XYZ file of C-alpha atoms in Angstrom:
483
model
C 148.456 62.875 84.793
C 150.048 59.998 86.733
C 148.452 56.554 86.527
C 147.331 56.375 90.183
C 145.550 59.720 90.023
C 143.871 58.794 86.752
C 142.732 55.434 88.134
C 141.276 57.226 91.158
C 139.326 59.545 88.847
C 138.089 56.614 86.798
C 137.049 54.659 89.848
C 135.090 57.690 91.041
C 133.490 58.170 87.605
C 132.383 54.544 87.363
C 130.996 54.597 90.912
C 128.868 57.685 90.214
C 127.934 57.196 86.551
C 127.477 53.419 86.812
C 127.679 50.721 89.499
C 131.422 50.595 89.959
C 134.066 48.962 87.792
C 135.940 45.691 87.676
C 139.741 45.838 88.004
C 139.984 44.931 84.318
C 137.663 47.804 83.311
C 139.754 50.257 85.281
C 142.956 48.945 83.726
C 141.586 49.313 80.188
C 140.255 52.785 80.900
C 143.622 54.082 82.170
C 145.041 53.508 78.699
C 142.800 56.127 77.049
C 141.784 59.741 77.737
C 139.112 60.341 80.376
C 136.818 62.016 77.846
C 136.917 58.907 75.677
C 135.869 56.734 78.642
C 132.955 59.079 79.332
C 131.962 58.940 75.677
C 132.096 55.134 75.823
C 129.734 55.059 78.813
C 127.150 56.978 76.794
C 127.779 54.885 73.687
C 127.235 51.658 75.632
C 123.914 53.043 76.905
C 122.661 54.234 73.524
C 120.151 51.407 73.110
C 117.871 49.640 75.556
C 116.077 46.289 75.726
C 112.807 46.202 77.642
C 112.440 44.151 80.793
C 109.861 41.431 80.188
C 108.298 39.373 82.959
C 104.587 39.449 82.172
C 102.778 39.590 78.823
C 99.740 41.894 78.587
C 97.378 39.047 77.677
C 98.458 37.113 80.787
C 98.103 39.964 83.278
C 95.416 39.550 85.940
C 95.506 42.389 88.511
C 93.739 42.095 91.838
C 90.632 43.948 90.666
C 90.117 41.514 87.761
C 90.714 38.534 90.037
C 88.094 39.714 92.511
C 85.602 40.034 89.684
C 86.334 36.391 88.810
C 85.536 35.499 92.442
C 82.232 37.401 92.229
C 81.446 35.579 88.983
C 82.137 32.239 90.663
C 85.157 31.412 88.490
C 87.627 31.531 91.421
C 87.311 30.556 95.063
C 89.073 32.382 97.918
C 92.075 30.061 97.989
C 92.585 30.377 94.252
C 92.363 34.170 94.633
C 95.133 34.155 97.250
C 97.331 32.025 95.020
C 96.821 34.300 91.986
C 97.630 37.395 94.083
C 100.756 35.641 95.369
C 101.825 34.960 91.787
C 101.311 38.636 90.906
C 103.549 39.628 93.808
C 106.129 37.119 92.626
C 106.089 38.697 89.147
C 106.903 42.108 90.652
C 109.693 40.462 92.634
C 111.021 38.869 89.431
C 110.870 42.250 87.692
C 112.894 43.716 90.556
C 115.571 41.044 90.201
C 115.667 41.247 86.401
C 116.285 44.995 86.583
C 118.988 44.456 89.198
C 120.663 41.956 86.855
C 120.674 44.595 84.096
C 122.329 47.070 86.450
C 124.991 44.499 87.274
C 125.759 42.897 83.935
C 124.060 44.830 81.160
C 126.189 46.965 78.825
C 124.160 50.104 79.570
C 125.137 50.718 83.206
C 124.863 54.503 82.813
C 121.303 54.203 81.485
C 120.340 51.925 84.393
C 121.923 54.327 86.909
C 119.954 57.216 85.417
C 116.802 55.085 85.464
C 117.374 54.316 89.150
C 117.590 58.075 89.783
C 114.379 58.701 87.834
C 112.657 55.867 89.753
C 113.238 57.904 92.912
C 112.229 61.165 91.212
C 109.044 59.732 89.664
C 108.345 57.534 92.684
C 105.671 54.932 92.036
C 104.465 51.761 93.738
C 102.299 48.911 92.435
C 98.608 49.281 93.228
C 96.692 46.013 93.272
C 99.958 44.120 92.670
C 99.732 44.897 88.954
C 102.998 43.580 87.496
C 102.187 44.701 83.940
C 101.714 48.326 84.976
C 105.041 48.349 86.877
C 106.797 46.669 83.946
C 105.514 49.375 81.581
C 106.474 52.109 84.052
C 110.071 50.964 84.546
C 110.591 50.402 80.819
C 109.301 53.907 80.080
C 111.806 55.321 82.561
C 114.642 53.227 81.138
C 113.840 54.151 77.516
C 113.722 57.882 78.279
C 116.426 58.003 80.961
C 118.984 59.765 78.736
C 116.639 61.532 76.320
C 114.645 64.751 76.710
C 113.167 65.404 80.132
C 109.949 66.663 78.537
C 109.417 63.319 76.795
C 110.166 61.465 80.026
C 107.796 63.670 82.021
C 104.947 63.264 79.549
C 105.457 59.509 79.153
C 105.669 58.753 82.882
C 102.698 61.009 83.620
C 100.600 58.929 81.209
C 101.708 55.580 82.589
C 98.780 53.614 84.087
C 100.936 52.761 87.124
C 101.448 56.468 87.886
C 97.850 57.489 87.148
C 96.679 54.674 89.414
C 99.192 55.446 92.175
C 98.247 59.151 92.211
C 94.480 58.552 91.908
C 93.889 60.270 88.581
C 91.433 57.562 87.526
C 89.143 59.199 90.106
C 89.817 62.728 88.766
C 86.591 63.682 86.953
C 84.695 66.859 86.151
C 82.500 68.046 89.017
C 84.615 65.878 91.385
C 88.292 66.740 90.718
C 91.036 64.859 92.545
C 94.097 67.083 93.086
C 96.620 64.392 94.005
C 98.168 63.886 90.567
C 98.332 67.611 89.726
C 99.961 68.394 93.079
C 102.702 65.795 92.780
C 103.469 66.717 89.156
C 104.255 70.250 90.368
C 105.763 69.576 93.779
C 107.839 66.453 93.077
C 108.332 66.178 89.318
C 108.896 69.752 88.100
C 108.736 72.971 90.146
C 109.344 71.948 93.736
C 107.385 73.108 96.755
C 106.608 76.825 97.015
C 106.727 77.570 93.289
C 103.000 77.294 92.569
C 99.762 78.230 94.290
C 96.896 76.133 95.578
C 94.791 77.757 92.866
C 97.248 76.481 90.222
C 96.832 72.951 91.580
C 93.035 73.109 91.659
C 92.876 74.395 88.083
C 95.522 71.959 86.816
C 93.576 69.078 88.372
C 90.623 70.119 86.214
C 92.901 70.067 83.150
C 93.997 66.502 83.984
C 90.417 65.199 84.238
C 89.897 62.461 81.672
C 93.492 61.203 81.859
C 92.755 57.553 82.557
C 93.841 54.034 81.601
C 92.304 50.776 80.440
C 92.561 47.463 82.360
C 95.056 46.181 79.794
C 97.482 49.025 80.522
C 96.800 51.660 77.875
C 96.500 55.410 78.435
C 93.170 56.837 77.330
C 91.678 60.349 77.300
C 87.994 60.166 78.200
C 86.288 63.329 77.039
C 83.036 62.504 78.833
C 84.701 62.952 82.255
C 86.953 65.846 81.188
C 86.248 69.379 82.358
C 86.336 71.333 79.091
C 85.618 74.736 80.637
C 88.257 77.495 80.910
C 90.914 77.228 83.619
C 93.412 79.809 84.865
C 96.840 78.266 85.498
C 100.014 80.276 86.150
C 98.145 83.410 85.069
C 97.024 81.966 81.721
C 93.383 81.259 80.902
C 91.963 78.763 78.417
C 90.233 75.385 77.994
C 93.461 73.621 78.946
C 94.029 69.853 78.909
C 96.780 67.874 80.652
C 99.298 68.268 77.809
C 98.962 72.049 78.113
C 99.853 71.907 81.809
C 102.943 69.802 81.074
C 103.980 72.351 78.416
C 103.560 75.241 80.894
C 105.695 73.434 83.455
C 108.463 72.918 80.913
C 108.277 76.586 79.874
C 108.991 77.555 83.485
C 112.748 77.816 84.116
C 112.152 76.747 87.718
C 111.570 73.215 86.413
C 115.131 73.154 85.035
C 116.496 74.481 88.352
C 114.582 71.952 90.425
C 115.511 68.927 88.301
C 119.176 69.939 87.971
C 119.374 70.469 91.735
C 118.198 66.891 92.337
C 120.563 65.523 89.682
C 123.469 67.430 91.262
C 122.733 66.119 94.755
C 122.463 62.546 93.461
C 125.493 62.419 91.159
C 127.849 65.054 92.583
C 127.289 66.075 96.198
C 124.830 64.846 98.822
C 123.272 67.263 101.256
C 122.825 71.013 101.011
C 123.256 72.943 97.784
C 122.991 76.288 99.568
C 126.617 77.387 99.380
C 127.243 80.150 96.881
C 129.571 78.240 94.552
C 127.264 75.234 94.271
C 124.196 77.426 93.761
C 125.982 79.284 90.952
C 126.998 76.001 89.365
C 123.450 74.628 89.491
C 122.102 77.862 88.021
C 124.541 77.583 85.104
C 123.687 73.931 84.512
C 119.957 74.724 84.718
C 120.354 77.469 82.121
C 122.131 75.054 79.786
C 119.543 72.328 80.478
C 116.685 74.689 79.661
C 118.369 76.027 76.514
C 119.083 72.481 75.248
C 115.399 71.590 75.430
C 115.952 69.606 78.626
C 118.508 67.269 77.030
C 119.496 64.810 79.778
C 122.501 63.371 77.926
C 123.871 66.877 77.333
C 123.475 67.676 81.045
C 125.196 64.507 82.231
C 128.069 64.829 79.731
C 128.689 68.353 81.012
C 128.765 67.132 84.621
C 131.042 64.134 84.035
C 133.483 66.185 81.936
C 133.691 69.083 84.406
C 136.866 69.511 86.473
C 134.769 70.333 89.549
C 133.056 66.930 89.346
C 136.389 65.348 90.372
C 137.148 67.767 93.229
C 138.493 65.951 96.325
C 135.591 67.189 98.466
C 133.153 65.186 96.294
C 135.132 61.923 96.374
C 133.923 59.586 99.100
C 131.158 62.020 100.062
C 128.247 59.955 98.703
C 126.737 57.140 100.779
C 125.813 54.289 98.457
C 122.147 53.432 98.353
C 121.364 49.767 99.142
C 120.793 49.004 95.452
C 124.053 50.745 94.491
C 125.878 48.771 97.179
C 124.456 45.408 96.114
C 124.795 45.999 92.367
C 128.334 47.358 92.822
C 129.503 44.320 94.778
C 128.041 41.981 92.203
C 129.543 43.835 89.251
C 133.046 44.310 90.664
C 133.469 40.667 91.678
C 131.221 38.967 89.128
C 128.901 37.668 91.855
C 125.814 35.623 91.079
C 123.311 34.362 93.638
C 122.413 30.680 93.357
C 118.913 31.661 94.512
C 117.600 35.187 93.865
C 115.581 35.715 97.055
C 118.481 36.928 99.287
C 118.771 40.023 97.078
C 115.237 40.996 98.081
C 116.247 40.334 101.684
C 119.181 42.768 101.316
C 116.973 45.458 99.793
C 114.345 45.135 102.524
C 116.881 44.987 105.346
C 118.695 48.102 104.145
C 115.546 50.048 103.278
C 115.445 50.274 99.466
C 113.250 47.766 97.683
C 112.902 48.503 93.975
C 109.293 49.437 93.062
C 108.444 50.074 96.722
C 109.632 53.615 97.599
C 108.399 54.654 101.048
C 106.104 57.386 99.719
C 105.429 59.702 96.763
C 108.647 61.635 97.468
C 110.840 58.573 96.900
C 113.831 57.588 99.019
C 115.383 60.511 100.945
C 118.933 59.196 100.384
C 122.141 60.600 101.891
C 122.618 59.989 105.594
C 119.117 58.534 105.783
C 120.573 55.284 104.405
C 122.502 54.786 107.639
C 120.888 54.005 110.981
C 121.597 51.768 113.942
C 119.539 48.890 112.568
C 121.205 48.788 109.153
C 124.806 49.915 109.698
C 126.116 46.644 111.113
C 124.439 44.624 108.365
C 125.915 46.957 105.727
C 129.400 46.394 107.150
C 128.955 42.622 107.326
C 127.246 42.233 103.945
C 130.473 41.559 101.956
C 131.390 38.754 104.344
C 127.898 37.236 104.117
C 127.983 37.354 100.320
C 131.552 36.141 99.834
C 131.381 33.409 102.463
C 127.875 32.140 101.576
C 126.611 32.602 105.119
C 123.242 32.362 106.850
C 122.394 35.850 108.080
C 121.208 36.285 111.696
C 119.416 39.541 110.848
C 115.769 40.365 110.255
C 114.643 42.923 107.664
C 113.387 46.285 108.902
C 109.824 46.173 110.155
C 108.527 48.893 107.856
C 104.898 47.953 108.407
C 104.504 47.502 104.660
C 102.510 44.365 103.880
C 103.530 44.655 100.229
C 107.282 44.381 100.858
C 106.680 41.753 103.548
C 104.838 39.653 100.975
C 108.023 39.590 98.874
C 109.782 37.574 101.582
C 110.298 33.872 101.095
C 111.691 31.060 103.197
C 115.464 30.821 102.904
C 115.899 34.446 101.867
C 118.588 34.956 104.515
C 120.732 32.063 103.267
C 123.411 33.490 101.001
C 124.787 31.035 98.451
C 126.837 32.778 95.801
C 129.330 32.170 93.025
C 132.177 34.665 92.607
C 134.233 34.985 89.425
C 137.504 34.926 91.316
C 139.488 33.849 88.236
C 138.793 37.067 86.324
C 139.182 39.193 89.442
C 142.515 37.681 90.483
C 143.865 37.821 86.933
C 143.684 41.625 87.087
C 146.347 41.572 89.826
C 148.632 39.021 88.118
C 151.379 41.612 87.546
C 151.129 43.192 90.995
C 153.998 42.399 93.373
C 152.989 40.909 96.727
C 154.039 43.957 98.826
C 151.829 46.177 96.654
C 148.800 43.875 96.640
C 146.924 45.430 99.572
C 147.108 48.954 98.174
C 146.333 47.789 94.632
C 143.103 46.087 95.740
C 142.144 49.049 97.918
C 142.589 51.420 94.968
C 140.005 49.391 93.056
C 137.489 49.083 95.891
C 137.748 52.281 97.961
C 137.221 55.961 97.136
C 140.003 57.032 99.508
C 143.545 55.711 100.213
C 144.027 53.264 103.066
C 145.211 54.771 106.342
C 148.324 53.121 107.858
C 146.261 51.623 110.712
C 143.762 50.163 108.222
C 146.565 48.699 106.149
C 148.070 47.023 109.215
C 144.699 45.609 110.289
C 143.926 44.230 106.834
C 147.379 42.703 106.358
C 147.051 40.994 109.738
C 143.673 39.558 108.763
C 145.209 38.087 105.593
C 148.332 36.797 107.341
C 147.001 33.235 107.622
C 146.498 32.915 103.852
C 148.789 30.199 102.467
C 148.446 30.957 98.740
C 148.346 34.147 96.684
C 144.781 33.377 95.654
C 143.694 33.035 99.288
C 145.449 36.300 100.125
C 143.697 38.218 97.354
C 140.327 36.894 98.496
C 141.017 37.639 102.154
C 142.266 41.152 101.404
C 139.236 41.821 99.220
C 136.744 40.710 101.877
C 138.515 42.747 104.561
C 138.730 45.904 102.458
C 135.074 45.644 101.460
C 134.163 45.449 105.147
C 135.697 48.867 105.880
C 133.329 51.815 106.389
C 134.841 53.546 103.355
C 133.450 50.844 101.062
C 129.996 52.248 101.857
C 131.009 55.494 100.118
C 131.680 56.525 96.537
């Protein structure tokens, strides 16, 4: 395989399996077989360090704070300040996770965790930073393990039980919300269960609760111990039994693999015959492997069809992918962290605040008239440390609005231009434009784009200035929004 074609494959791999690659990473990877690079991605993600913003003993969720007010230990102003600090902790958790995506060695693990965050969509209730910290760490720890372990662990997370109202799910007064979403969004998909299955499963999940300090607990006194009939089976089932039944159902493998395929391979419909056959084969392998996520992803990344031209440049980057990719490729750090929250809110993807229980819809939904121009101008704002004349989307969400801070639209950044420029040290000047484009874009430059970009860099007086100008111009092309 010629070097240019291999670099294009590697660039595509890094953009889908991670958050892009630096020029130096691409150069090193071209010197070894593709399979070895894939193996290295998994090796680098073999271990995980937890995100830590709040310690359990220091956590004071809104409910506990209001009790302090009732007891006379806090006044109203102190309550507002404590709630503001809780919100700030969730913001800090957001930014810490983003930093791990950008600079941590386990980019593949973080990319998988970002996918699972959308699959197991969850938002903070009562601004409880500890619960969200536990939730995201559970997802990150299990992101490349067995899906059954991930499903069970996330389902028992206090953040999820709170978000889906299972604390209120008690015998004689069952709440169906948790049971419904476990089937519809986490495992089987809509239409593959009955309303009776949900009602009976909700009874099985009674007693699945949590303590104020963030521990799962099974409370027998509120559990319905009578027989239930779920998926045609009858017995005194508990929540773990329902999870086991869902994993026994091959439809769970089909549903999960279909979502993985759309996220990592091809956006949009999976209704064409070839794609449906491929998903069915992957689902069969996934089921037979005991829902081994690493095995599934290795199969996808090593498949010839993964690198088919129709897949390249067909994925619209999510806002987090876009931001993390820019930072990683150019070694960008923000002097103040708040603008990164501004970017997430403006483009419609704030970590820990999915729009609803179904997560972010993705695909073409990332692009609309209010966000497209900002997306195109974002590289210039970041690289030129500009003040942004744009307001975030008015999503009507008081929780994301409370993340905003004064000065969030003032971009002051540091770029590691030395390392970036060094990667092009042996590139002749006439080849510089194409060489940079091959690092940054999924598709080759068109002649008209090349002319436009060269004209924009014509005023550069030094090679360093030219590299920076070409980079900013290329990143401002519509194709940079794709992977």
